[in-house]
């Protein structure tokens, strides 16, 4: 696991915090799930196209 520190606008931090409380999950779990849902995997992209 890698630790990353990010600065979020207060309104966004409050929304993510509210989502975490609503599903009774830690903030880190909610952010990880959100990022996992929007950041594509490069596993199926040919190596020579990964840096285009």
mmCIF file of C-alpha atoms in Angstrom:
data_model
loop_
_atom_site.group_PDB
_atom_site.id
_atom_site.type_symbol
_atom_site.label_atom_id
_atom_site.label_comp_id
_atom_site.label_asym_id
_atom_site.label_seq_id
_atom_site.Cartn_x
_atom_site.Cartn_y
_atom_site.Cartn_z
ATOM 1 C CA UNK A 1 0.000 0.000 0.000
ATOM 2 C CA UNK A 2 1.256 3.460 -0.883
ATOM 3 C CA UNK A 3 0.435 6.516 1.187
ATOM 4 C CA UNK A 4 -0.421 9.664 -0.775
ATOM 5 C CA UNK A 5 -1.281 13.068 0.649
ATOM 6 C CA UNK A 6 -3.636 15.198 -1.422
ATOM 7 C CA UNK A 7 -5.184 18.611 -0.901
ATOM 8 C CA UNK A 8 -8.918 18.694 -1.602
ATOM 9 C CA UNK A 9 -11.220 21.682 -1.707
ATOM 10 C CA UNK A 10 -13.228 21.810 1.517
ATOM 11 C CA UNK A 11 -16.536 21.192 -0.263
ATOM 12 C CA UNK A 12 -15.197 18.056 -1.956
ATOM 13 C CA UNK A 13 -13.685 16.758 1.275
ATOM 14 C CA UNK A 14 -17.048 17.241 2.988
ATOM 15 C CA UNK A 15 -18.870 15.368 0.197
ATOM 16 C CA UNK A 16 -16.448 12.440 0.356
ATOM 17 C CA UNK A 17 -16.641 12.439 4.150
ATOM 18 C CA UNK A 18 -20.426 12.392 3.960
ATOM 19 C CA UNK A 19 -20.342 9.495 1.511
ATOM 20 C CA UNK A 20 -17.996 7.569 3.817
ATOM 21 C CA UNK A 21 -20.266 8.129 6.808
ATOM 22 C CA UNK A 22 -23.335 7.132 4.790
ATOM 23 C CA UNK A 23 -21.851 3.754 3.867
ATOM 24 C CA UNK A 24 -20.073 3.292 7.221
ATOM 25 C CA UNK A 25 -16.655 2.966 5.576
ATOM 26 C CA UNK A 26 -13.349 4.738 6.196
ATOM 27 C CA UNK A 27 -12.690 7.781 4.051
ATOM 28 C CA UNK A 28 -9.663 6.037 2.512
ATOM 29 C CA UNK A 29 -11.834 3.111 1.348
ATOM 30 C CA UNK A 30 -14.346 5.441 -0.298
ATOM 31 C CA UNK A 31 -11.649 7.443 -2.097
ATOM 32 C CA UNK A 32 -9.919 4.244 -3.240
ATOM 33 C CA UNK A 33 -13.180 2.861 -4.648
ATOM 34 C CA UNK A 34 -13.907 6.150 -6.422
ATOM 35 C CA UNK A 35 -10.460 6.311 -8.009
ATOM 36 C CA UNK A 36 -10.580 2.647 -8.961
ATOM 37 C CA UNK A 37 -13.827 3.336 -10.791
ATOM 38 C CA UNK A 38 -12.499 6.237 -12.874
ATOM 39 C CA UNK A 39 -8.813 5.506 -13.500
ATOM 40 C CA UNK A 40 -8.471 3.041 -16.364
ATOM 41 C CA UNK A 41 -6.187 0.042 -16.180
ATOM 42 C CA UNK A 42 -3.360 -0.040 -18.692
ATOM 43 C CA UNK A 43 -3.040 -3.826 -18.537
ATOM 44 C CA UNK A 44 -4.641 -4.320 -21.958
ATOM 45 C CA UNK A 45 -2.891 -1.390 -23.647
ATOM 46 C CA UNK A 46 0.163 -2.310 -25.737
ATOM 47 C CA UNK A 47 3.420 -1.189 -24.116
ATOM 48 C CA UNK A 48 4.308 1.174 -26.977
ATOM 49 C CA UNK A 49 0.988 3.032 -26.566
ATOM 50 C CA UNK A 50 1.149 3.546 -22.808
ATOM 51 C CA UNK A 51 3.168 6.736 -23.134
ATOM 52 C CA UNK A 52 1.260 8.348 -26.005
#
